[in-house]
Amino acid sequence: MNEDLFKKIIEISGRNPNLCYQCGMCTVVCPINQYMDLKPHVIIRYVQLKSIDFKKLSSVWKCVSCMACVDRCPRDVGPGVIFEAIRSLVLRKGIDAVDYNKLVDFEKTPSMALIALSRKMTG
Ligand code: SF4
Ligand code: SF4
């Protein structure tokens, strides 16, 4: 990740990842952290270090945008908002990690999951 990308994340999200002191609260309150390869606080650390390839990062697409981490972050970093910014930047490059056609049973999918999915399709 280059400096420009880092600045864009800050610009879009309105948050400063550098304020994170790695308390881990965001990961504790995240309802789907067990499905993430990298936990929310770890991703924020990578963002601080500017050392991650977001195109290969599946966790930001698994985030359901519940914003529990945003509510509980003591440093007002809010990984959920940072993840939205990252998804937007990836989508603007024409890379989409979401495909409705791969849903096995549309009718039985919880509406919250569908709404979360739709939000990830808007860059
Ligand atoms: S809750 Fe906030 S300060 Fe704590 S690890 Fe997560 S992003 Fe960092
Ligand atoms: S917004 Fe995303 S990362 Fe934050 S708690 Fe909800 S699902 Fe987890």
mmCIF file of N, CA and C and ligand atoms in Angstrom:
data_model
loop_
_atom_site.group_PDB
_atom_site.id
_atom_site.type_symbol
_atom_site.label_atom_id
_atom_site.label_comp_id
_atom_site.label_asym_id
_atom_site.label_seq_id
_atom_site.Cartn_x
_atom_site.Cartn_y
_atom_site.Cartn_z
ATOM 1 N N MET A 1 0.848 -1.194 0.000
ATOM 2 C CA MET A 1 0.000 0.000 0.000
ATOM 3 C C MET A 1 0.883 1.244 0.000
ATOM 4 N N ASN A 2 0.647 2.133 -0.934
ATOM 5 C CA ASN A 2 1.496 3.311 -0.968
ATOM 6 C C ASN A 2 0.891 4.463 -0.143
ATOM 7 N N GLU A 3 1.646 5.533 -0.068
ATOM 8 C CA GLU A 3 1.242 6.688 0.743
ATOM 9 C C GLU A 3 -0.066 7.294 0.247
ATOM 10 N N ASP A 4 -0.248 7.331 -1.071
ATOM 11 C CA ASP A 4 -1.478 7.891 -1.648
ATOM 12 C C ASP A 4 -2.709 7.129 -1.180
ATOM 13 N N LEU A 5 -2.584 5.796 -1.214
ATOM 14 C CA LEU A 5 -3.703 4.946 -0.794
ATOM 15 C C LEU A 5 -4.019 5.183 0.682
ATOM 16 N N PHE A 6 -2.993 5.308 1.475
ATOM 17 C CA PHE A 6 -3.168 5.573 2.902
ATOM 18 C C PHE A 6 -3.915 6.901 3.109
ATOM 19 N N LYS A 7 -3.524 7.912 2.358
ATOM 20 C CA LYS A 7 -4.182 9.220 2.476
ATOM 21 C C LYS A 7 -5.636 9.156 2.033
ATOM 22 N N LYS A 8 -5.907 8.340 0.992
ATOM 23 C CA LYS A 8 -7.287 8.210 0.514
ATOM 24 C C LYS A 8 -8.170 7.528 1.556
ATOM 25 N N ILE A 9 -7.621 6.542 2.240
ATOM 26 C CA ILE A 9 -8.385 5.866 3.299
ATOM 27 C C ILE A 9 -8.785 6.890 4.369
ATOM 28 N N ILE A 10 -7.859 7.739 4.747
ATOM 29 C CA ILE A 10 -8.140 8.765 5.762
ATOM 30 C C ILE A 10 -9.167 9.760 5.230
ATOM 31 N N GLU A 11 -9.003 10.140 3.959
ATOM 32 C CA GLU A 11 -9.903 11.127 3.347
ATOM 33 C C GLU A 11 -11.334 10.598 3.268
ATOM 34 N N ILE A 12 -11.495 9.354 2.791
ATOM 35 C CA ILE A 12 -12.839 8.788 2.612
ATOM 36 C C ILE A 12 -13.493 8.481 3.952
ATOM 37 N N SER A 13 -12.712 7.918 4.864
ATOM 38 C CA SER A 13 -13.296 7.478 6.140
ATOM 39 C C SER A 13 -13.457 8.630 7.131
ATOM 40 N N GLY A 14 -12.611 9.631 7.006
ATOM 41 C CA GLY A 14 -12.629 10.704 7.993
ATOM 42 C C GLY A 14 -12.048 10.263 9.335
ATOM 43 N N ARG A 15 -11.353 9.125 9.330
ATOM 44 C CA ARG A 15 -10.771 8.586 10.571
ATOM 45 C C ARG A 15 -9.256 8.518 10.439
ATOM 46 N N ASN A 16 -8.586 8.494 11.581
ATOM 47 C CA ASN A 16 -7.130 8.410 11.574
ATOM 48 C C ASN A 16 -6.661 7.073 12.167
ATOM 49 N N PRO A 17 -6.273 6.118 11.328
ATOM 50 C CA PRO A 17 -5.831 4.811 11.821
ATOM 51 C C PRO A 17 -4.638 4.899 12.766
ATOM 52 N N ASN A 18 -3.853 5.951 12.642
ATOM 53 C CA ASN A 18 -2.658 6.077 13.490
ATOM 54 C C ASN A 18 -2.991 6.293 14.968
ATOM 55 N N LEU A 19 -4.245 6.631 15.264
ATOM 56 C CA LEU A 19 -4.633 6.826 16.664
ATOM 57 C C LEU A 19 -4.862 5.508 17.401
ATOM 58 N N CYS A 20 -4.983 4.418 16.642
ATOM 59 C CA CYS A 20 -5.239 3.102 17.251
ATOM 60 C C CYS A 20 -4.068 2.684 18.127
ATOM 61 N N TYR A 21 -4.367 2.261 19.356
ATOM 62 C CA TYR A 21 -3.302 1.759 20.236
ATOM 63 C C TYR A 21 -3.450 0.258 20.504
ATOM 64 N N GLN A 22 -4.158 -0.421 19.628
ATOM 65 C CA GLN A 22 -4.213 -1.887 19.635
ATOM 66 C C GLN A 22 -4.793 -2.481 20.928
ATOM 67 N N CYS A 23 -5.859 -1.868 21.417
ATOM 68 C CA CYS A 23 -6.492 -2.416 22.616
ATOM 69 C C CYS A 23 -7.263 -3.703 22.311
ATOM 70 N N GLY A 24 -7.694 -3.854 21.060
ATOM 71 C CA GLY A 24 -8.395 -5.072 20.648
ATOM 72 C C GLY A 24 -9.898 -5.058 20.872
ATOM 73 N N MET A 25 -10.438 -3.947 21.367
ATOM 74 C CA MET A 25 -11.876 -3.882 21.641
ATOM 75 C C MET A 25 -12.707 -4.129 20.375
ATOM 76 N N CYS A 26 -12.252 -3.611 19.266
ATOM 77 C CA CYS A 26 -13.003 -3.777 18.012
ATOM 78 C C CYS A 26 -13.162 -5.255 17.669
ATOM 79 N N THR A 27 -12.139 -6.019 17.881
ATOM 80 C CA THR A 27 -12.202 -7.457 17.595
ATOM 81 C C THR A 27 -13.108 -8.169 18.596
ATOM 82 N N VAL A 28 -13.049 -7.767 19.862
ATOM 83 C CA VAL A 28 -13.881 -8.388 20.892
ATOM 84 C C VAL A 28 -15.370 -8.215 20.573
ATOM 85 N N VAL A 29 -15.773 -7.027 20.132
ATOM 86 C CA VAL A 29 -17.204 -6.763 19.912
ATOM 87 C C VAL A 29 -17.673 -7.155 18.515
ATOM 88 N N CYS A 30 -16.775 -7.494 17.625
ATOM 89 C CA CYS A 30 -17.163 -7.835 16.254
ATOM 90 C C CYS A 30 -17.913 -9.180 16.230
ATOM 91 N N PRO A 31 -19.162 -9.195 15.734
ATOM 92 C CA PRO A 31 -19.960 -10.422 15.769
ATOM 93 C C PRO A 31 -19.493 -11.511 14.810
ATOM 94 N N ILE A 32 -18.609 -11.161 13.893
ATOM 95 C CA ILE A 32 -18.183 -12.182 12.935
ATOM 96 C C ILE A 32 -16.663 -12.357 12.926
ATOM 97 N N ASN A 33 -16.011 -11.959 13.989
ATOM 98 C CA ASN A 33 -14.539 -12.014 13.972
ATOM 99 C C ASN A 33 -14.002 -13.440 13.792
ATOM 100 N N GLN A 34 -14.803 -14.439 14.197
ATOM 101 C CA GLN A 34 -14.311 -15.819 14.046
ATOM 102 C C GLN A 34 -14.227 -16.254 12.583
ATOM 103 N N TYR A 35 -14.889 -15.486 11.708
ATOM 104 C CA TYR A 35 -14.845 -15.826 10.273
ATOM 105 C C TYR A 35 -13.775 -15.033 9.527
ATOM 106 N N MET A 36 -13.088 -14.171 10.246
ATOM 107 C CA MET A 36 -12.088 -13.320 9.587
ATOM 108 C C MET A 36 -10.699 -13.942 9.689
ATOM 109 N N ASP A 37 -9.980 -13.935 8.589
ATOM 110 C CA ASP A 37 -8.608 -14.435 8.636
ATOM 111 C C ASP A 37 -7.720 -13.475 9.433
ATOM 112 N N LEU A 38 -7.899 -12.184 9.189
ATOM 113 C CA LEU A 38 -7.221 -11.170 9.997
ATOM 114 C C LEU A 38 -8.276 -10.407 10.787
ATOM 115 N N LYS A 39 -8.082 -10.277 12.081
ATOM 116 C CA LYS A 39 -9.064 -9.618 12.941
ATOM 117 C C LYS A 39 -9.011 -8.096 12.735
ATOM 118 N N PRO A 40 -10.115 -7.400 13.082
ATOM 119 C CA PRO A 40 -10.176 -5.955 12.831
ATOM 120 C C PRO A 40 -8.974 -5.160 13.368
ATOM 121 N N HIS A 41 -8.557 -5.421 14.623
ATOM 122 C CA HIS A 41 -7.439 -4.626 15.153
ATOM 123 C C HIS A 41 -6.132 -4.930 14.425
ATOM 124 N N VAL A 42 -6.017 -6.146 13.909
ATOM 125 C CA VAL A 42 -4.798 -6.516 13.164
ATOM 126 C C VAL A 42 -4.774 -5.778 11.817
ATOM 127 N N ILE A 43 -5.941 -5.701 11.186
ATOM 128 C CA ILE A 43 -5.992 -4.990 9.902
ATOM 129 C C ILE A 43 -5.615 -3.522 10.091
ATOM 130 N N ILE A 44 -6.132 -2.940 11.178
ATOM 131 C CA ILE A 44 -5.797 -1.529 11.437
ATOM 132 C C ILE A 44 -4.286 -1.369 11.640
ATOM 133 N N ARG A 45 -3.676 -2.342 12.277
ATOM 134 C CA ARG A 45 -2.214 -2.278 12.460
ATOM 135 C C ARG A 45 -1.499 -2.330 11.106
ATOM 136 N N TYR A 46 -1.990 -3.190 10.220
ATOM 137 C CA TYR A 46 -1.401 -3.255 8.879
ATOM 138 C C TYR A 46 -1.580 -1.932 8.136
ATOM 139 N N VAL A 47 -2.750 -1.320 8.331
ATOM 140 C CA VAL A 47 -2.990 -0.026 7.690
ATOM 141 C C VAL A 47 -1.983 0.999 8.219
ATOM 142 N N GLN A 48 -1.776 0.987 9.531
ATOM 143 C CA GLN A 48 -0.790 1.914 10.110
ATOM 144 C C GLN A 48 0.591 1.713 9.488
ATOM 145 N N LEU A 49 0.937 0.454 9.298
ATOM 146 C CA LEU A 49 2.258 0.125 8.760
ATOM 147 C C LEU A 49 2.332 0.253 7.243
ATOM 148 N N LYS A 50 1.174 0.490 6.633
ATOM 149 C CA LYS A 50 1.073 0.615 5.166
ATOM 150 C C LYS A 50 1.667 -0.615 4.474
ATOM 151 N N SER A 51 1.341 -1.757 5.005
ATOM 152 C CA SER A 51 2.006 -2.958 4.495
ATOM 153 C C SER A 51 1.034 -4.099 4.190
ATOM 154 N N ILE A 52 0.015 -3.804 3.429
ATOM 155 C CA ILE A 52 -0.915 -4.887 3.100
ATOM 156 C C ILE A 52 -1.488 -4.690 1.701
ATOM 157 N N ASP A 53 -1.744 -5.811 1.042
ATOM 158 C CA ASP A 53 -2.370 -5.777 -0.271
ATOM 159 C C ASP A 53 -3.869 -5.987 -0.072
ATOM 160 N N PHE A 54 -4.646 -4.913 -0.190
ATOM 161 C CA PHE A 54 -6.073 -4.992 0.114
ATOM 162 C C PHE A 54 -6.845 -5.893 -0.839
ATOM 163 N N LYS A 55 -6.307 -6.092 -2.024
ATOM 164 C CA LYS A 55 -7.010 -6.954 -2.984
ATOM 165 C C LYS A 55 -7.045 -8.404 -2.496
ATOM 166 N N LYS A 56 -6.119 -8.743 -1.609
ATOM 167 C CA LYS A 56 -6.054 -10.121 -1.110
ATOM 168 C C LYS A 56 -6.650 -10.250 0.297
ATOM 169 N N LEU A 57 -7.242 -9.197 0.772
ATOM 170 C CA LEU A 57 -7.723 -9.195 2.150
ATOM 171 C C LEU A 57 -9.213 -9.534 2.205
ATOM 172 N N SER A 58 -9.548 -10.719 2.655
ATOM 173 C CA SER A 58 -10.952 -11.141 2.647
ATOM 174 C C SER A 58 -11.752 -10.574 3.823
ATOM 175 N N SER A 59 -11.096 -10.248 4.920
ATOM 176 C CA SER A 59 -11.821 -9.812 6.127
ATOM 177 C C SER A 59 -12.672 -8.563 5.898
ATOM 178 N N VAL A 60 -12.177 -7.628 5.118
ATOM 179 C CA VAL A 60 -12.947 -6.391 4.939
ATOM 180 C C VAL A 60 -14.239 -6.655 4.170
ATOM 181 N N TRP A 61 -14.299 -7.761 3.418
ATOM 182 C CA TRP A 61 -15.517 -8.111 2.691
ATOM 183 C C TRP A 61 -16.447 -8.940 3.558
ATOM 184 N N LYS A 62 -15.914 -9.560 4.588
ATOM 185 C CA LYS A 62 -16.775 -10.323 5.506
ATOM 186 C C LYS A 62 -17.435 -9.404 6.534
ATOM 187 N N CYS A 63 -16.860 -8.263 6.782
ATOM 188 C CA CYS A 63 -17.441 -7.270 7.697
ATOM 189 C C CYS A 63 -18.875 -6.978 7.257
ATOM 190 N N VAL A 64 -19.828 -7.023 8.232
ATOM 191 C CA VAL A 64 -21.240 -6.791 7.898
ATOM 192 C C VAL A 64 -21.681 -5.351 8.195
ATOM 193 N N SER A 65 -20.717 -4.486 8.436
ATOM 194 C CA SER A 65 -21.000 -3.060 8.646
ATOM 195 C C SER A 65 -21.979 -2.797 9.787
ATOM 196 N N CYS A 66 -21.880 -3.585 10.840
ATOM 197 C CA CYS A 66 -22.779 -3.370 11.986
ATOM 198 C C CYS A 66 -22.355 -2.150 12.800
ATOM 199 N N MET A 67 -21.092 -1.770 12.672
ATOM 200 C CA MET A 67 -20.509 -0.594 13.324
ATOM 201 C C MET A 67 -20.393 -0.724 14.855
ATOM 202 N N ALA A 68 -20.474 -1.961 15.357
ATOM 203 C CA ALA A 68 -20.248 -2.158 16.798
ATOM 204 C C ALA A 68 -18.840 -1.697 17.168
ATOM 205 N N CYS A 69 -17.893 -1.960 16.300
ATOM 206 C CA CYS A 69 -16.501 -1.570 16.571
ATOM 207 C C CYS A 69 -16.344 -0.050 16.571
ATOM 208 N N VAL A 70 -17.162 0.616 15.782
ATOM 209 C CA VAL A 70 -17.099 2.078 15.716
ATOM 210 C C VAL A 70 -17.626 2.673 17.026
ATOM 211 N N ASP A 71 -18.704 2.093 17.524
ATOM 212 C CA ASP A 71 -19.295 2.564 18.782
ATOM 213 C C ASP A 71 -18.351 2.380 19.965
ATOM 214 N N ARG A 72 -17.589 1.299 19.946
ATOM 215 C CA ARG A 72 -16.797 0.951 21.131
ATOM 216 C C ARG A 72 -15.325 1.362 21.056
ATOM 217 N N CYS A 73 -14.874 1.847 19.943
ATOM 218 C CA CYS A 73 -13.453 2.204 19.827
ATOM 219 C C CYS A 73 -13.124 3.414 20.715
ATOM 220 N N PRO A 74 -12.211 3.263 21.663
ATOM 221 C CA PRO A 74 -11.882 4.370 22.565
ATOM 222 C C PRO A 74 -11.075 5.487 21.901
ATOM 223 N N ARG A 75 -10.573 5.211 20.700
ATOM 224 C CA ARG A 75 -9.742 6.210 20.016
ATOM 225 C C ARG A 75 -10.422 6.801 18.780
ATOM 226 N N ASP A 76 -11.700 6.470 18.609
ATOM 227 C CA ASP A 76 -12.490 6.991 17.500
ATOM 228 C C ASP A 76 -11.876 6.640 16.128
ATOM 229 N N VAL A 77 -11.275 5.466 16.089
ATOM 230 C CA VAL A 77 -10.730 4.982 14.816
ATOM 231 C C VAL A 77 -11.851 4.298 14.022
ATOM 232 N N GLY A 78 -12.498 3.311 14.639
ATOM 233 C CA GLY A 78 -13.641 2.670 14.000
ATOM 234 C C GLY A 78 -13.289 1.850 12.778
ATOM 235 N N PRO A 79 -12.803 0.635 12.972
ATOM 236 C CA PRO A 79 -12.426 -0.201 11.832
ATOM 237 C C PRO A 79 -13.534 -0.353 10.783
ATOM 238 N N GLY A 80 -14.789 -0.429 11.203
ATOM 239 C CA GLY A 80 -15.882 -0.600 10.238
ATOM 240 C C GLY A 80 -15.910 0.512 9.190
ATOM 241 N N VAL A 81 -15.630 1.725 9.617
ATOM 242 C CA VAL A 81 -15.614 2.860 8.685
ATOM 243 C C VAL A 81 -14.376 2.785 7.787
ATOM 244 N N ILE A 82 -13.265 2.383 8.394
ATOM 245 C CA ILE A 82 -12.025 2.219 7.609
ATOM 246 C C ILE A 82 -12.237 1.121 6.553
ATOM 247 N N PHE A 83 -12.925 0.047 6.942
ATOM 248 C CA PHE A 83 -13.159 -1.055 5.993
ATOM 249 C C PHE A 83 -14.035 -0.595 4.832
ATOM 250 N N GLU A 84 -15.023 0.261 5.127
ATOM 251 C CA GLU A 84 -15.863 0.787 4.040
ATOM 252 C C GLU A 84 -15.009 1.571 3.048
ATOM 253 N N ALA A 85 -14.095 2.352 3.580
ATOM 254 C CA ALA A 85 -13.209 3.138 2.709
ATOM 255 C C ALA A 85 -12.345 2.212 1.854
ATOM 256 N N ILE A 86 -11.839 1.155 2.462
ATOM 257 C CA ILE A 86 -10.999 0.202 1.723
ATOM 258 C C ILE A 86 -11.812 -0.470 0.618
ATOM 259 N N ARG A 87 -13.038 -0.889 0.955
ATOM 260 C CA ARG A 87 -13.882 -1.535 -0.066
ATOM 261 C C ARG A 87 -14.168 -0.575 -1.216
ATOM 262 N N SER A 88 -14.431 0.681 -0.884
ATOM 263 C CA SER A 88 -14.696 1.667 -1.925
ATOM 264 C C SER A 88 -13.505 1.797 -2.864
ATOM 265 N N LEU A 89 -12.311 1.848 -2.287
ATOM 266 C CA LEU A 89 -11.110 2.010 -3.108
ATOM 267 C C LEU A 89 -10.886 0.803 -4.012
ATOM 268 N N VAL A 90 -11.161 -0.385 -3.477
ATOM 269 C CA VAL A 90 -10.995 -1.603 -4.283
ATOM 270 C C VAL A 90 -12.037 -1.623 -5.410
ATOM 271 N N LEU A 91 -13.301 -1.279 -5.076
ATOM 272 C CA LEU A 91 -14.369 -1.277 -6.082
ATOM 273 C C LEU A 91 -14.082 -0.264 -7.192
ATOM 274 N N ARG A 92 -13.504 0.870 -6.821
ATOM 275 C CA ARG A 92 -13.192 1.888 -7.829
ATOM 276 C C ARG A 92 -12.146 1.403 -8.826
ATOM 277 N N LYS A 93 -11.422 0.380 -8.446
ATOM 278 C CA LYS A 93 -10.450 -0.202 -9.379
ATOM 279 C C LYS A 93 -11.106 -1.281 -10.233
ATOM 280 N N GLY A 94 -12.415 -1.455 -10.072
ATOM 281 C CA GLY A 94 -13.143 -2.432 -10.884
ATOM 282 C C GLY A 94 -13.042 -3.850 -10.371
ATOM 283 N N ILE A 95 -12.592 -3.997 -9.134
ATOM 284 C CA ILE A 95 -12.480 -5.338 -8.538
ATOM 285 C C ILE A 95 -13.636 -5.521 -7.574
ATOM 286 N N ASP A 96 -14.494 -6.516 -7.818
ATOM 287 C CA ASP A 96 -15.668 -6.740 -6.978
ATOM 288 C C ASP A 96 -15.588 -8.121 -6.338
ATOM 289 N N ALA A 97 -15.612 -8.154 -5.010
ATOM 290 C CA ALA A 97 -15.510 -9.434 -4.305
ATOM 291 C C ALA A 97 -16.876 -10.015 -3.976
ATOM 292 N N VAL A 98 -17.937 -9.331 -4.415
ATOM 293 C CA VAL A 98 -19.290 -9.766 -4.071
ATOM 294 C C VAL A 98 -20.028 -10.206 -5.331
ATOM 295 N N ASP A 99 -20.710 -11.357 -5.235
ATOM 296 C CA ASP A 99 -21.462 -11.853 -6.396
ATOM 297 C C ASP A 99 -22.779 -12.475 -5.917
ATOM 298 N N TYR A 100 -23.900 -11.778 -6.210
ATOM 299 C CA TYR A 100 -25.219 -12.292 -5.801
ATOM 300 C C TYR A 100 -25.501 -13.667 -6.408
ATOM 301 N N ASN A 101 -24.954 -13.918 -7.579
ATOM 302 C CA ASN A 101 -25.228 -15.184 -8.265
ATOM 303 C C ASN A 101 -24.708 -16.401 -7.505
ATOM 304 N N LYS A 102 -23.796 -16.148 -6.557
ATOM 305 C CA LYS A 102 -23.228 -17.268 -5.810
ATOM 306 C C LYS A 102 -24.034 -17.606 -4.548
ATOM 307 N N LEU A 103 -25.080 -16.830 -4.295
ATOM 308 C CA LEU A 103 -25.932 -17.149 -3.146
ATOM 309 C C LEU A 103 -26.694 -18.436 -3.431
ATOM 310 N N VAL A 104 -26.608 -19.375 -2.512
ATOM 311 C CA VAL A 104 -27.237 -20.681 -2.735
ATOM 312 C C VAL A 104 -28.757 -20.584 -2.610
ATOM 313 N N ASP A 105 -29.237 -19.934 -1.554
ATOM 314 C CA ASP A 105 -30.677 -19.813 -1.360
ATOM 315 C C ASP A 105 -31.025 -18.378 -0.984
ATOM 316 N N PHE A 106 -31.376 -17.596 -1.989
ATOM 317 C CA PHE A 106 -31.655 -16.173 -1.820
ATOM 318 C C PHE A 106 -32.773 -15.943 -0.802
ATOM 319 N N GLU A 107 -33.841 -16.768 -0.896
ATOM 320 C CA GLU A 107 -35.022 -16.593 -0.044
ATOM 321 C C GLU A 107 -34.699 -16.799 1.433
ATOM 322 N N LYS A 108 -33.757 -17.681 1.722
ATOM 323 C CA LYS A 108 -33.445 -17.989 3.121
ATOM 324 C C LYS A 108 -32.302 -17.142 3.691
ATOM 325 N N THR A 109 -31.727 -16.305 2.856
ATOM 326 C CA THR A 109 -30.627 -15.463 3.341
ATOM 327 C C THR A 109 -31.201 -14.341 4.211
ATOM 328 N N PRO A 110 -30.672 -14.141 5.417
ATOM 329 C CA PRO A 110 -31.190 -13.074 6.285
ATOM 330 C C PRO A 110 -31.122 -11.713 5.596
ATOM 331 N N SER A 111 -32.165 -10.893 5.780
ATOM 332 C CA SER A 111 -32.220 -9.598 5.098
ATOM 333 C C SER A 111 -31.029 -8.712 5.479
ATOM 334 N N MET A 112 -30.569 -8.820 6.732
ATOM 335 C CA MET A 112 -29.420 -7.999 7.152
ATOM 336 C C MET A 112 -28.180 -8.348 6.325
ATOM 337 N N ALA A 113 -28.045 -9.647 6.045
ATOM 338 C CA ALA A 113 -26.893 -10.082 5.245
ATOM 339 C C ALA A 113 -26.995 -9.546 3.816
ATOM 340 N N LEU A 114 -28.231 -9.541 3.265
ATOM 341 C CA LEU A 114 -28.415 -9.041 1.903
ATOM 342 C C LEU A 114 -28.141 -7.542 1.821
ATOM 343 N N ILE A 115 -28.598 -6.819 2.839
ATOM 344 C CA ILE A 115 -28.363 -5.368 2.851
ATOM 345 C C ILE A 115 -26.867 -5.080 2.975
ATOM 346 N N ALA A 116 -26.206 -5.826 3.865
ATOM 347 C CA ALA A 116 -24.762 -5.656 4.031
ATOM 348 C C ALA A 116 -24.038 -5.947 2.718
ATOM 349 N N LEU A 117 -24.535 -6.980 2.026
ATOM 350 C CA LEU A 117 -23.944 -7.363 0.740
ATOM 351 C C LEU A 117 -24.122 -6.246 -0.293
ATOM 352 N N SER A 118 -25.314 -5.664 -0.318
ATOM 353 C CA SER A 118 -25.596 -4.590 -1.277
ATOM 354 C C SER A 118 -24.697 -3.385 -1.045
ATOM 355 N N ARG A 119 -24.450 -3.084 0.225
ATOM 356 C CA ARG A 119 -23.608 -1.917 0.541
ATOM 357 C C ARG A 119 -22.209 -2.114 0.008
ATOM 358 N N LYS A 120 -21.793 -3.382 -0.091
ATOM 359 C CA LYS A 120 -20.444 -3.650 -0.574
ATOM 360 C C LYS A 120 -20.337 -3.573 -2.092
ATOM 361 N N MET A 121 -21.472 -3.358 -2.758
ATOM 362 C CA MET A 121 -21.446 -3.283 -4.219
ATOM 363 C C MET A 121 -21.433 -1.843 -4.698
ATOM 364 N N THR A 122 -21.432 -0.897 -3.771
ATOM 365 C CA THR A 122 -21.450 0.514 -4.156
ATOM 366 C C THR A 122 -20.128 1.174 -3.819
ATOM 367 N N GLY A 123 -19.357 1.463 -4.811
ATOM 368 C CA GLY A 123 -18.044 2.068 -4.573
ATOM 369 C C GLY A 123 -18.101 3.569 -4.577
HETATM 370 S S1 SF4 B 1 -10.933 -0.545 19.346
HETATM 371 FE FE1 SF4 B 1 -9.995 1.211 18.280
HETATM 372 S S2 SF4 B 1 -8.100 1.617 19.428
HETATM 373 FE FE2 SF4 B 1 -8.788 -0.438 20.016
HETATM 374 S S3 SF4 B 1 -7.709 -1.826 18.590
HETATM 375 FE FE3 SF4 B 1 -9.687 -1.372 17.655
HETATM 376 S S4 SF4 B 1 -9.304 0.383 16.295
HETATM 377 FE FE4 SF4 B 1 -7.581 0.250 17.733
HETATM 378 S S1 SF4 B 2 -18.452 -3.050 11.451
HETATM 379 FE FE1 SF4 B 2 -17.474 -4.887 10.610
HETATM 380 S S2 SF4 B 2 -15.514 -5.050 11.681
HETATM 381 FE FE2 SF4 B 2 -16.818 -3.666 12.864
HETATM 382 S S3 SF4 B 2 -17.815 -4.953 14.391
HETATM 383 FE FE3 SF4 B 2 -19.206 -4.837 12.638
HETATM 384 S S4 SF4 B 2 -18.693 -6.580 11.361
HETATM 385 FE FE4 SF4 B 2 -16.997 -6.321 12.791
#
